[in-house]
mmCIF file of C-alpha atoms in Angstrom:
data_model
loop_
_atom_site.group_PDB
_atom_site.id
_atom_site.type_symbol
_atom_site.label_atom_id
_atom_site.label_comp_id
_atom_site.label_asym_id
_atom_site.label_seq_id
_atom_site.Cartn_x
_atom_site.Cartn_y
_atom_site.Cartn_z
ATOM 1 C CA MET U 1 0.160 -0.126 -0.155
ATOM 2 C CA LYS U 2 3.094 2.409 1.183
ATOM 3 C CA LEU U 3 4.443 1.213 -2.223
ATOM 4 C CA CYS U 4 1.592 2.260 -4.483
ATOM 5 C CA LYS U 5 1.311 5.422 -2.428
ATOM 6 C CA ARG U 6 4.867 6.532 -3.763
ATOM 7 C CA SER U 7 4.430 5.387 -7.037
ATOM 8 C CA GLU U 8 1.480 7.898 -7.129
ATOM 9 C CA ALA U 9 3.618 10.350 -5.654
ATOM 10 C CA ARG U 10 6.309 10.068 -8.709
ATOM 11 C CA ARG U 11 3.883 10.613 -11.269
ATOM 12 C CA LYS U 12 1.933 13.512 -9.727
ATOM 13 C CA GLU U 13 5.233 15.471 -9.831
ATOM 14 C CA LYS U 14 6.670 13.948 -13.085
ATOM 15 C CA LYS U 15 3.016 15.038 -14.349
ATOM 16 C CA ASN U 16 3.488 18.657 -12.474
ATOM 17 C CA LYS U 17 7.387 19.361 -13.395
ATOM 18 C CA ILE U 18 5.686 18.580 -17.328
ATOM 19 C CA GLY U 19 3.141 20.876 -16.852
ATOM 20 C CA ARG U 20 5.741 23.570 -15.736
ATOM 21 C CA CYS U 21 7.561 23.149 -18.420
ATOM 22 C CA VAL U 22 4.852 23.635 -20.720
ATOM 23 C CA ALA U 23 3.551 26.451 -19.231
ATOM 24 C CA LEU U 24 7.358 28.127 -19.069
ATOM 25 C CA GLY U 25 7.282 27.327 -22.882
ATOM 26 C CA LEU U 26 3.981 29.138 -23.767
ATOM 27 C CA ALA U 27 5.114 31.807 -21.386
ATOM 28 C CA CYS U 28 8.647 32.242 -23.759
ATOM 29 C CA LEU U 29 6.738 32.394 -27.114
ATOM 30 C CA LEU U 30 4.111 34.599 -25.733
ATOM 31 C CA VAL U 31 6.756 37.009 -25.075
ATOM 32 C CA PHE U 32 8.206 36.299 -28.495
ATOM 33 C CA LEU U 33 5.449 36.695 -30.104
ATOM 34 C CA SER U 34 4.656 40.222 -28.127
ATOM 35 C CA ALA U 35 8.379 41.944 -29.014
ATOM 36 C CA ALA U 36 8.361 40.475 -32.296
ATOM 37 C CA ASP U 37 5.125 42.348 -33.273
ATOM 38 C CA VAL U 38 6.752 45.606 -31.509
ATOM 39 C CA LYS U 39 9.752 45.119 -33.311
ATOM 40 C CA ALA U 40 7.535 44.082 -36.218
ATOM 41 C CA THR U 41 5.941 47.625 -36.302
ATOM 42 C CA SER U 42 9.074 49.820 -35.273
ATOM 43 C CA LEU U 43 11.041 47.914 -38.513
ATOM 44 C CA SER U 44 7.645 48.847 -40.440
ATOM 45 C CA ASP U 45 7.994 52.533 -39.436
ATOM 46 C CA ALA U 46 11.818 52.744 -40.184
ATOM 47 C CA GLN U 47 11.186 51.291 -44.072
ATOM 48 C CA ASN U 48 8.199 54.279 -44.226
ATOM 49 C CA LYS U 49 10.432 57.239 -43.055
ATOM 50 C CA LYS U 50 13.550 55.714 -45.036
ATOM 51 C CA ASP U 51 10.863 55.226 -48.181
ATOM 52 C CA GLU U 52 9.910 59.124 -47.497
ATOM 53 C CA ALA U 53 13.680 60.633 -46.774
ATOM 54 C CA GLN U 54 14.876 58.754 -49.894
ATOM 55 C CA ALA U 55 12.040 60.359 -51.945
ATOM 56 C CA ASN U 56 12.416 63.845 -50.520
ATOM 57 C CA LEU U 57 16.468 62.610 -50.939
ATOM 58 C CA ASP U 58 16.126 62.136 -54.923
ATOM 59 C CA SER U 59 13.768 65.158 -55.263
ATOM 60 C CA ALA U 60 16.182 67.697 -53.691
ATOM 61 C CA ASN U 61 19.167 66.267 -56.033
ATOM 62 C CA ALA U 62 16.847 66.170 -58.654
ATOM 63 C CA THR U 63 16.464 70.369 -57.729
ATOM 64 C CA ILE U 64 20.067 71.249 -57.135
ATOM 65 C CA ASP U 65 20.770 69.521 -61.154
ATOM 66 C CA GLU U 66 18.334 71.684 -62.321
ATOM 67 C CA ILE U 67 19.860 74.759 -60.280
ATOM 68 C CA GLU U 68 23.259 73.684 -61.555
ATOM 69 C CA GLY U 69 22.130 73.515 -65.044
ATOM 70 C CA LYS U 70 20.419 76.913 -64.443
ATOM 71 C CA GLN U 71 23.607 77.975 -63.572
ATOM 72 C CA THR U 72 25.895 76.975 -66.166
ATOM 73 C CA GLU U 73 23.209 78.209 -68.647
ATOM 74 C CA LEU U 74 23.024 81.925 -66.896
ATOM 75 C CA GLN U 75 27.058 81.918 -66.621
ATOM 76 C CA SER U 76 27.210 81.032 -70.642
ATOM 77 C CA GLN U 77 24.664 83.980 -71.200
ATOM 78 C CA ILE U 78 26.961 86.321 -68.905
ATOM 79 C CA ASP U 79 30.357 85.336 -70.577
ATOM 80 C CA GLU U 80 28.514 85.928 -73.795
ATOM 81 C CA LEU U 81 27.215 89.597 -72.491
ATOM 82 C CA ASP U 82 30.861 90.409 -71.287
ATOM 83 C CA ALA U 83 32.480 89.875 -74.767
ATOM 84 C CA GLU U 84 29.903 92.123 -76.284
ATOM 85 C CA LEU U 85 30.331 94.711 -73.579
ATOM 86 C CA VAL U 86 34.414 93.999 -74.036
ATOM 87 C CA GLN U 87 34.117 94.773 -77.676
ATOM 88 C CA VAL U 88 31.725 98.049 -76.916
ATOM 89 C CA LEU U 89 34.360 99.203 -74.792
ATOM 90 C CA VAL U 90 37.003 98.470 -77.678
ATOM 91 C CA ASN U 91 35.147 100.651 -80.032
ATOM 92 C CA LEU U 92 34.689 102.876 -77.351
ATOM 93 C CA ASP U 93 38.385 103.525 -77.105
ATOM 94 C CA VAL U 94 38.973 103.859 -80.793
ATOM 95 C CA LEU U 95 36.399 105.861 -81.325
ATOM 96 C CA ASP U 96 37.953 108.227 -78.120
ATOM 97 C CA GLY U 97 41.008 108.398 -80.323
ATOM 98 C CA GLU U 98 38.978 109.144 -83.636
ATOM 99 C CA LEU U 99 37.553 111.816 -81.703
ATOM 100 C CA MET U 100 41.101 113.519 -79.960
ATOM 101 C CA ASP U 101 42.406 113.121 -83.847
ATOM 102 C CA LYS U 102 39.467 115.051 -85.212
ATOM 103 C CA GLN U 103 39.611 117.553 -82.224
ATOM 104 C CA ALA U 104 42.969 118.118 -83.307
ATOM 105 C CA GLN U 105 42.327 118.884 -86.721
ATOM 106 C CA LEU U 106 39.417 120.974 -85.908
ATOM 107 C CA ASP U 107 41.893 123.141 -83.665
ATOM 108 C CA GLU U 108 44.171 123.135 -86.564
ATOM 109 C CA VAL U 109 41.856 124.386 -88.648
ATOM 110 C CA ASN U 110 40.396 127.226 -86.601
ATOM 111 C CA ALA U 111 43.796 128.341 -86.313
ATOM 112 C CA GLN U 112 44.141 128.300 -90.055
ATOM 113 C CA LEU U 113 40.803 130.302 -90.265
ATOM 114 C CA VAL U 114 42.073 132.776 -87.868
ATOM 115 C CA GLU U 115 45.322 133.263 -89.725
ATOM 116 C CA ALA U 116 43.673 133.384 -93.067
ATOM 117 C CA GLN U 117 41.245 135.873 -91.726
ATOM 118 C CA GLU U 118 44.188 138.341 -90.322
ATOM 119 C CA LYS U 119 45.974 138.220 -93.578
ATOM 120 C CA GLU U 120 42.484 139.107 -95.145
ATOM 121 C CA ALA U 121 42.065 142.042 -92.903
ATOM 122 C CA ALA U 122 45.451 143.438 -92.948
ATOM 123 C CA GLN U 123 45.350 143.169 -96.909
ATOM 124 C CA TYR U 124 42.120 145.084 -97.069
ATOM 125 C CA GLU U 125 43.635 147.567 -94.630
ATOM 126 C CA ALA U 126 46.462 148.071 -96.968
ATOM 127 C CA MET U 127 44.039 148.706 -100.032
ATOM 128 C CA LYS U 128 42.376 150.973 -97.918
ATOM 129 C CA LEU U 129 45.601 152.420 -97.330
ATOM 130 C CA ARG U 130 45.904 153.427 -100.910
ATOM 131 C CA ILE U 131 42.652 154.187 -101.410
ATOM 132 C CA LYS U 132 42.569 156.703 -99.103
ATOM 133 C CA TYR U 133 45.703 158.283 -100.310
ATOM 134 C CA LEU U 134 44.756 158.633 -104.273
ATOM 135 C CA TYR U 135 41.446 160.479 -102.671
ATOM 136 C CA GLU U 136 43.199 162.749 -100.096
ATOM 137 C CA ASN U 137 45.952 163.781 -103.051
ATOM 138 C CA GLY U 138 43.762 163.337 -105.693
ATOM 139 C CA ASP U 139 44.469 162.441 -109.401
ATOM 140 C CA GLY U 140 47.373 164.775 -109.513
ATOM 141 C CA SER U 141 50.087 162.530 -108.284
ATOM 142 C CA TYR U 142 49.273 159.688 -110.662
ATOM 143 C CA MET U 143 49.351 162.591 -113.270
ATOM 144 C CA GLU U 144 52.746 163.671 -111.930
ATOM 145 C CA ALA U 145 53.862 160.395 -112.317
ATOM 146 C CA ILE U 146 53.106 160.038 -115.551
ATOM 147 C CA LEU U 147 54.063 163.244 -116.689
ATOM 148 C CA GLY U 148 56.964 163.013 -115.304
ATOM 149 C CA ALA U 149 58.004 160.287 -117.332
ATOM 150 C CA THR U 150 61.652 161.058 -119.230
ATOM 151 C CA SER U 151 60.432 158.638 -122.113
ATOM 152 C CA PHE U 152 57.571 157.114 -124.079
ATOM 153 C CA SER U 153 59.444 153.817 -122.670
ATOM 154 C CA ASP U 154 59.224 155.330 -118.851
ATOM 155 C CA LEU U 155 55.867 156.370 -119.612
ATOM 156 C CA LEU U 156 54.236 152.932 -120.155
ATOM 157 C CA ASN U 157 56.579 151.308 -117.477
ATOM 158 C CA ARG U 158 54.770 153.677 -114.866
ATOM 159 C CA VAL U 159 51.429 152.950 -116.213
ATOM 160 C CA GLU U 160 52.382 149.104 -116.051
ATOM 161 C CA TYR U 161 53.476 149.605 -112.636
ATOM 162 C CA ALA U 162 50.314 151.573 -111.335
ATOM 163 C CA LYS U 163 48.458 148.912 -113.150
ATOM 164 C CA GLN U 164 50.665 145.588 -111.609
ATOM 165 C CA VAL U 165 49.868 147.711 -108.057
ATOM 166 C CA TYR U 166 46.068 147.156 -108.323
ATOM 167 C CA ASN U 167 46.026 144.091 -109.689
ATOM 168 C CA TYR U 168 48.390 142.545 -106.833
ATOM 169 C CA ASP U 169 45.984 144.432 -104.282
ATOM 170 C CA HIS U 170 42.472 143.027 -105.996
ATOM 171 C CA ASN U 171 44.583 139.230 -106.675
ATOM 172 C CA MET U 172 45.670 139.360 -102.985
ATOM 173 C CA LEU U 173 42.363 140.108 -101.571
ATOM 174 C CA ALA U 174 40.662 137.924 -103.480
ATOM 175 C CA ASN U 175 42.959 134.854 -102.745
ATOM 176 C CA TYR U 176 42.984 135.606 -99.442
ATOM 177 C CA GLN U 177 39.298 135.692 -99.597
ATOM 178 C CA GLN U 178 38.974 132.211 -101.161
ATOM 179 C CA ILE U 179 41.803 130.799 -98.770
ATOM 180 C CA CYS U 180 39.328 131.595 -95.930
ATOM 181 C CA GLN U 181 36.318 130.413 -97.573
ATOM 182 C CA GLN U 182 38.158 127.225 -98.104
ATOM 183 C CA VAL U 183 39.295 126.823 -94.478
ATOM 184 C CA ALA U 184 35.408 127.458 -93.908
ATOM 185 C CA ASP U 185 34.102 125.142 -95.727
ATOM 186 C CA LEU U 186 36.984 122.604 -94.395
ATOM 187 C CA LYS U 187 35.683 123.597 -90.898
ATOM 188 C CA VAL U 188 32.239 122.778 -91.166
ATOM 189 C CA GLN U 189 33.453 119.281 -92.728
ATOM 190 C CA VAL U 190 34.992 118.376 -89.407
ATOM 191 C CA GLU U 191 32.805 119.668 -87.392
ATOM 192 C CA ALA U 192 30.515 117.365 -89.249
ATOM 193 C CA GLU U 193 32.656 114.370 -88.849
ATOM 194 C CA LYS U 194 33.289 115.289 -85.458
ATOM 195 C CA ALA U 195 29.083 115.297 -84.643
ATOM 196 C CA GLU U 196 28.979 111.795 -86.656
ATOM 197 C CA LEU U 197 31.715 110.402 -84.030
ATOM 198 C CA GLU U 198 29.812 111.521 -80.998
ATOM 199 C CA GLU U 199 26.964 110.162 -82.218
ATOM 200 C CA VAL U 200 28.371 106.986 -82.912
ATOM 201 C CA GLN U 201 29.793 107.265 -79.332
ATOM 202 C CA GLU U 202 26.662 108.005 -77.887
ATOM 203 C CA SER U 203 25.292 105.298 -79.324
ATOM 204 C CA TYR U 204 28.012 102.796 -77.789
ATOM 205 C CA GLN U 205 27.376 104.282 -74.501
ATOM 206 C CA GLU U 206 24.188 103.639 -73.952
ATOM 207 C CA GLN U 207 25.028 100.233 -75.127
ATOM 208 C CA GLN U 208 27.640 100.212 -72.427
ATOM 209 C CA ALA U 209 25.015 100.931 -70.061
ATOM 210 C CA GLU U 210 22.455 98.414 -71.217
ATOM 211 C CA TYR U 211 25.223 95.667 -70.962
ATOM 212 C CA GLU U 212 26.049 96.785 -67.589
ATOM 213 C CA SER U 213 22.666 96.418 -66.714
ATOM 214 C CA MET U 214 22.016 93.278 -67.903
ATOM 215 C CA ILE U 215 25.318 91.514 -66.426
ATOM 216 C CA ALA U 216 24.416 92.805 -63.173
ATOM 217 C CA GLN U 217 20.829 91.594 -63.410
ATOM 218 C CA LYS U 218 22.261 88.062 -64.127
ATOM 219 C CA GLN U 219 24.693 88.088 -61.661
ATOM 220 C CA ALA U 220 21.794 89.094 -58.952
ATOM 221 C CA GLN U 221 20.369 86.124 -60.398
ATOM 222 C CA MET U 222 23.166 83.817 -60.294
ATOM 223 C CA GLU U 223 23.202 85.060 -56.603
ATOM 224 C CA ASP U 224 19.536 83.989 -55.902
ATOM 225 C CA PHE U 225 20.560 80.505 -57.650
ATOM 226 C CA ASP U 226 23.472 80.173 -55.607
ATOM 227 C CA THR U 227 21.187 80.784 -52.320
ATOM 228 C CA GLN U 228 18.838 78.396 -53.820
ATOM 229 C CA LEU U 229 21.515 75.983 -54.305
ATOM 230 C CA LEU U 230 22.860 75.833 -51.090
ATOM 231 C CA THR U 231 19.548 75.362 -49.432
ATOM 232 C CA ALA U 232 18.684 72.407 -51.211
ATOM 233 C CA ARG U 233 22.032 71.022 -50.597
ATOM 234 C CA ALA U 234 21.184 71.501 -47.325
ATOM 235 C CA LEU U 235 18.094 69.462 -47.226
ATOM 236 C CA ALA U 236 19.894 66.847 -49.532
ATOM 237 C CA ASP U 237 22.462 66.826 -46.544
ATOM 238 C CA GLN U 238 19.271 66.441 -44.316
ATOM 239 C CA TYR U 239 17.869 63.953 -46.411
ATOM 240 C CA LYS U 240 20.834 61.856 -46.499
ATOM 241 C CA GLN U 241 21.076 61.898 -42.712
ATOM 242 C CA THR U 242 17.707 60.648 -42.381
ATOM 243 C CA VAL U 243 18.202 57.850 -44.713
ATOM 244 C CA ASP U 244 21.309 56.769 -43.301
ATOM 245 C CA GLU U 245 19.749 56.711 -39.550
ATOM 246 C CA GLN U 246 16.691 54.800 -40.395
ATOM 247 C CA ASN U 247 19.009 52.242 -42.666
ATOM 248 C CA ALA U 248 20.973 51.626 -39.206
ATOM 249 C CA LEU U 249 17.922 51.563 -37.406
ATOM 250 C CA ILE U 250 16.527 48.780 -40.193
ATOM 251 C CA ARG U 251 19.445 46.841 -39.927
ATOM 252 C CA ALA U 252 19.283 46.554 -36.036
ATOM 253 C CA GLU U 253 15.678 45.770 -35.738
ATOM 254 C CA GLN U 254 16.737 42.910 -38.473
ATOM 255 C CA GLN U 255 19.686 41.975 -35.795
ATOM 256 C CA ARG U 256 17.181 41.800 -32.775
ATOM 257 C CA GLN U 257 14.455 40.173 -34.565
ATOM 258 C CA ALA U 258 17.168 37.579 -35.559
ATOM 259 C CA ALA U 259 18.557 37.789 -32.289
ATOM 260 C CA ALA U 260 15.221 36.632 -31.204
ATOM 261 C CA ALA U 261 13.958 34.467 -32.971
ATOM 262 C CA ALA U 262 16.978 32.339 -32.246
ATOM 263 C CA ALA U 263 16.694 32.952 -28.422
ATOM 264 C CA ALA U 264 12.910 31.748 -28.687
ATOM 265 C CA ALA U 265 14.076 29.151 -30.970
ATOM 266 C CA ALA U 266 16.494 27.504 -28.204
ATOM 267 C CA SER U 267 14.165 28.410 -25.740
ATOM 268 C CA GLN U 268 11.460 26.076 -27.684
ATOM 269 C CA SER U 269 14.041 23.321 -28.330
ATOM 270 C CA GLN U 270 15.608 23.477 -24.965
ATOM 271 C CA ASN U 271 12.017 22.899 -23.736
ATOM 272 C CA SER U 272 11.174 20.164 -25.656
ATOM 273 C CA GLN U 273 14.265 18.495 -24.513
ATOM 274 C CA GLU U 274 13.182 18.761 -21.172
ATOM 275 C CA GLY U 275 9.955 18.100 -21.698
ATOM 276 C CA SER U 276 11.332 14.956 -23.486
ATOM 277 C CA GLY U 277 14.078 13.949 -21.250
ATOM 278 C CA GLU U 278 16.004 14.525 -24.636
ATOM 279 C CA GLU U 279 19.060 16.670 -25.484
ATOM 280 C CA GLY U 280 19.714 18.425 -29.032
ATOM 281 C CA SER U 281 21.364 21.751 -30.549
ATOM 282 C CA THR U 282 20.583 24.598 -31.197
ATOM 283 C CA THR U 283 20.781 26.617 -34.350
ATOM 284 C CA THR U 284 21.666 30.301 -35.454
ATOM 285 C CA PRO U 285 20.081 32.256 -38.477
ATOM 286 C CA GLU U 286 22.408 32.607 -41.655
ATOM 287 C CA ASP U 287 24.231 36.327 -41.792
ATOM 288 C CA SER U 288 33.505 60.443 -68.819
ATOM 289 C CA GLY U 289 49.045 91.121 -97.032
ATOM 290 C CA LYS U 290 45.701 88.244 -97.230
ATOM 291 C CA ASN U 291 44.257 87.930 -100.379
ATOM 292 C CA PRO U 292 41.963 85.271 -100.297
ATOM 293 C CA ALA U 293 40.184 83.162 -102.963
ATOM 294 C CA TYR U 294 36.786 83.899 -103.716
ATOM 295 C CA THR U 295 34.299 81.242 -102.704
ATOM 296 C CA THR U 296 30.895 82.462 -104.257
ATOM 297 C CA ASN U 297 30.130 83.063 -107.986
ATOM 298 C CA VAL U 298 28.646 86.759 -106.955
ATOM 299 C CA SER U 299 30.534 89.233 -108.880
ATOM 300 C CA GLY U 300 31.904 92.544 -106.400
ATOM 301 C CA SER U 301 30.869 94.715 -108.805
ATOM 302 C CA SER U 302 27.501 93.535 -109.019
ATOM 303 C CA VAL U 303 26.914 94.337 -105.464
ATOM 304 C CA VAL U 304 28.481 97.550 -105.728
ATOM 305 C CA ALA U 305 25.840 98.238 -108.078
ATOM 306 C CA TYR U 306 23.037 97.491 -106.367
ATOM 307 C CA ALA U 307 24.437 99.128 -103.239
ATOM 308 C CA ASN U 308 24.887 102.455 -104.883
ATOM 309 C CA SER U 309 21.493 102.247 -106.303
ATOM 310 C CA PHE U 310 20.282 103.038 -102.657
ATOM 311 C CA ILE U 311 22.202 105.881 -102.089
ATOM 312 C CA GLY U 312 19.872 108.727 -100.398
ATOM 313 C CA ASN U 313 17.611 106.471 -98.816
ATOM 314 C CA PRO U 314 17.499 107.113 -94.801
ATOM 315 C CA TYR U 315 19.687 106.154 -92.182
ATOM 316 C CA VAL U 316 17.363 104.588 -89.185
ATOM 317 C CA TRP U 317 19.460 102.940 -86.023
ATOM 318 C CA GLY U 318 18.633 99.245 -85.716
ATOM 319 C CA GLY U 319 16.856 99.242 -89.483
ATOM 320 C CA THR U 320 17.028 96.804 -92.183
ATOM 321 C CA SER U 321 15.114 97.952 -95.276
ATOM 322 C CA LEU U 322 17.688 99.789 -97.707
ATOM 323 C CA THR U 323 14.250 101.487 -99.167
ATOM 324 C CA ASN U 324 12.527 102.709 -95.500
ATOM 325 C CA GLY U 325 15.443 103.057 -93.605
ATOM 326 C CA CYS U 326 18.503 100.871 -92.145
ATOM 327 C CA ASP U 327 21.901 101.079 -90.234
ATOM 328 C CA CYS U 328 25.210 100.763 -91.300
ATOM 329 C CA SER U 329 24.653 96.736 -90.242
ATOM 330 C CA GLY U 330 21.543 96.483 -91.441
ATOM 331 C CA PHE U 331 22.642 98.146 -94.769
ATOM 332 C CA VAL U 332 25.064 95.464 -95.371
ATOM 333 C CA MET U 333 23.571 92.674 -94.301
ATOM 334 C CA SER U 334 20.687 93.198 -96.622
ATOM 335 C CA VAL U 335 22.479 93.847 -99.497
ATOM 336 C CA TYR U 336 24.331 90.814 -99.060
ATOM 337 C CA ALA U 337 20.842 88.883 -98.178
ATOM 338 C CA ASN U 338 19.976 90.304 -102.221
ATOM 339 C CA TYR U 339 22.763 87.550 -103.305
ATOM 340 C CA GLY U 340 22.127 84.517 -100.907
ATOM 341 C CA ILE U 341 24.254 85.080 -98.559
ATOM 342 C CA SER U 342 23.599 85.433 -94.939
ATOM 343 C CA LEU U 343 25.607 87.876 -92.381
ATOM 344 C CA PRO U 344 24.722 88.876 -88.627
ATOM 345 C CA HIS U 345 23.141 92.308 -88.034
ATOM 346 C CA SER U 346 26.051 93.488 -85.677
ATOM 347 C CA SER U 347 28.834 95.267 -86.835
ATOM 348 C CA SER U 348 31.310 94.107 -84.201
ATOM 349 C CA ALA U 349 30.185 90.171 -85.540
ATOM 350 C CA LEU U 350 30.858 91.726 -89.000
ATOM 351 C CA ARG U 351 34.270 91.883 -88.247
ATOM 352 C CA ASN U 352 35.050 88.300 -88.158
ATOM 353 C CA CYS U 353 32.850 87.136 -91.303
ATOM 354 C CA GLY U 354 34.353 85.579 -94.015
ATOM 355 C CA SER U 355 37.822 85.935 -94.725
ATOM 356 C CA GLU U 356 40.514 88.643 -93.709
ATOM 357 C CA VAL U 357 41.960 90.714 -96.329
ATOM 358 C CA SER U 358 44.762 93.366 -96.575
ATOM 359 C CA TYR U 359 43.468 96.669 -97.503
ATOM 360 C CA ALA U 360 45.737 96.839 -100.126
ATOM 361 C CA ASN U 361 44.391 93.767 -101.839
ATOM 362 C CA ALA U 362 40.997 95.063 -100.989
ATOM 363 C CA GLN U 363 38.497 94.499 -103.824
ATOM 364 C CA PRO U 364 34.631 95.918 -104.611
ATOM 365 C CA GLY U 365 32.260 94.253 -103.001
ATOM 366 C CA ASP U 366 34.832 93.210 -99.667
ATOM 367 C CA ILE U 367 33.502 94.662 -96.413
ATOM 368 C CA ILE U 368 35.304 97.753 -94.644
ATOM 369 C CA CYS U 369 35.057 97.632 -90.935
ATOM 370 C CA TYR U 370 35.512 100.104 -88.400
ATOM 371 C CA ALA U 371 34.753 100.824 -84.819
ATOM 372 C CA GLY U 372 30.901 100.600 -84.588
ATOM 373 C CA HIS U 373 30.724 100.584 -88.741
ATOM 374 C CA VAL U 374 30.839 98.508 -91.593
ATOM 375 C CA ALA U 375 30.477 100.198 -95.314
ATOM 376 C CA ILE U 376 31.318 98.221 -98.308
ATOM 377 C CA TYR U 377 34.021 98.603 -100.657
ATOM 378 C CA THR U 378 33.200 99.705 -103.925
ATOM 379 C CA GLY U 379 37.109 100.144 -105.326
ATOM 380 C CA ASN U 380 39.485 102.770 -106.018
ATOM 381 C CA GLY U 381 39.535 104.208 -102.386
ATOM 382 C CA GLY U 382 35.815 104.271 -102.036
ATOM 383 C CA ILE U 383 32.982 103.166 -99.904
ATOM 384 C CA VAL U 384 29.310 102.661 -99.919
ATOM 385 C CA HIS U 385 27.390 103.084 -96.441
ATOM 386 C CA ALA U 386 24.569 103.963 -94.448
ATOM 387 C CA LYS U 387 26.649 106.576 -92.607
ATOM 388 C CA SER U 388 24.416 108.292 -90.073
ATOM 389 C CA SER U 389 21.069 109.750 -89.789
ATOM 390 C CA SER U 390 22.541 113.081 -91.076
ATOM 391 C CA THR U 391 23.520 111.972 -94.731
ATOM 392 C CA GLY U 392 21.496 108.595 -94.756
ATOM 393 C CA ILE U 393 23.380 106.163 -97.245
ATOM 394 C CA CYS U 394 26.263 107.745 -99.466
ATOM 395 C CA SER U 395 29.717 107.160 -100.801
ATOM 396 C CA GLY U 396 32.549 108.474 -99.436
ATOM 397 C CA SER U 397 36.134 107.450 -98.821
ATOM 398 C CA ALA U 398 37.614 104.072 -97.204
ATOM 399 C CA THR U 399 40.204 106.076 -95.245
ATOM 400 C CA TYR U 400 38.211 108.641 -93.990
ATOM 401 C CA ARG U 401 38.493 106.874 -90.776
ATOM 402 C CA THR U 402 40.681 104.018 -88.908
ATOM 403 C CA ILE U 403 40.185 100.784 -90.770
ATOM 404 C CA LEU U 404 40.551 97.686 -87.886
ATOM 405 C CA SER U 405 39.442 94.992 -90.954
ATOM 406 C CA VAL U 406 38.671 94.025 -94.627
ATOM 407 C CA ARG U 407 36.608 91.082 -94.638
ATOM 408 C CA ARG U 408 36.106 88.820 -98.021
ATOM 409 C CA VAL U 409 32.187 87.044 -98.020
ATOM 410 C CA LEU U 410 31.786 86.245 -101.536
#
């Protein structure tokens, strides 16, 4: 009877032990499942934050690329404006030199005019004195001079001398008057040429102010782009940091989940072994002088004849009409366009067209380039051009100003 009681006690103890192991296993499983759910939520949040930050980072990088592209384009525009401004400043410098030469010429002409007027006045005073002498002394002195002749030959000599004195006075006065008129006409011409140069200079000064204003605006835009770029890069850095942080969290969560899974598997295995009285092993999860040849069949003489047919038509700044008005580069561009030759509407750009020709080898139809002005060479030292608003389209001398280049486009 005692033996039966002891055997029954041992069965109850073993049953209780198995019950405790099962309960412990179930408790561990519940804890693992609860922890796994918490970790899964944390991992999902990290992945969502990473995806959001990555999308923002991609958008920021796209914005950076767009801003840098605009900066490159804007810098190209600034460089072009700088080059055009430099050309305008060069032209202004050349015009300043021409104006100084023209002023010196005008000063010399004024001095010549003063000298000629003084000589004219002196000659006129000398004539008045002779006339006054004859008037005050009457014709007696003249008659006495004639009657005092000792011979007929002497008489003729005295008469001839008196006539020569009169003719000398008359011719000298006429000569001085002619010189005065010539010098006065030259003064008018030089003043007109100076006024034309000043008109061109004023135009280039306006262009200089316009280019400087545009460059200042472009530079202000560039500074605004710099500010936008700094902001975009700062945002990109923040988004990248967020992506890195979330990647670190995801890796940590994955490692913790793997460790928790391994621990749960080991615990379950141990519990099973304890419940069955067997031992087992645990497993771990897997762990980038020029004279070029002609290149067209267009005759330079034909170009000159066509250009000359518009002489007398008006000059209009910025215009391209050969009949209603054009400026110098518009005149050249429109004349050559008649022969199918495309040229730019810019005097500075025309200086780089075609091929360079030495002035000694210039032929009709070549383009003569000055500072801020262009003309068509007509041969024999002549040109035809849209000169100014006061002269319109006219002909003239090729050397009336400093020649910077001769271009052959035919």
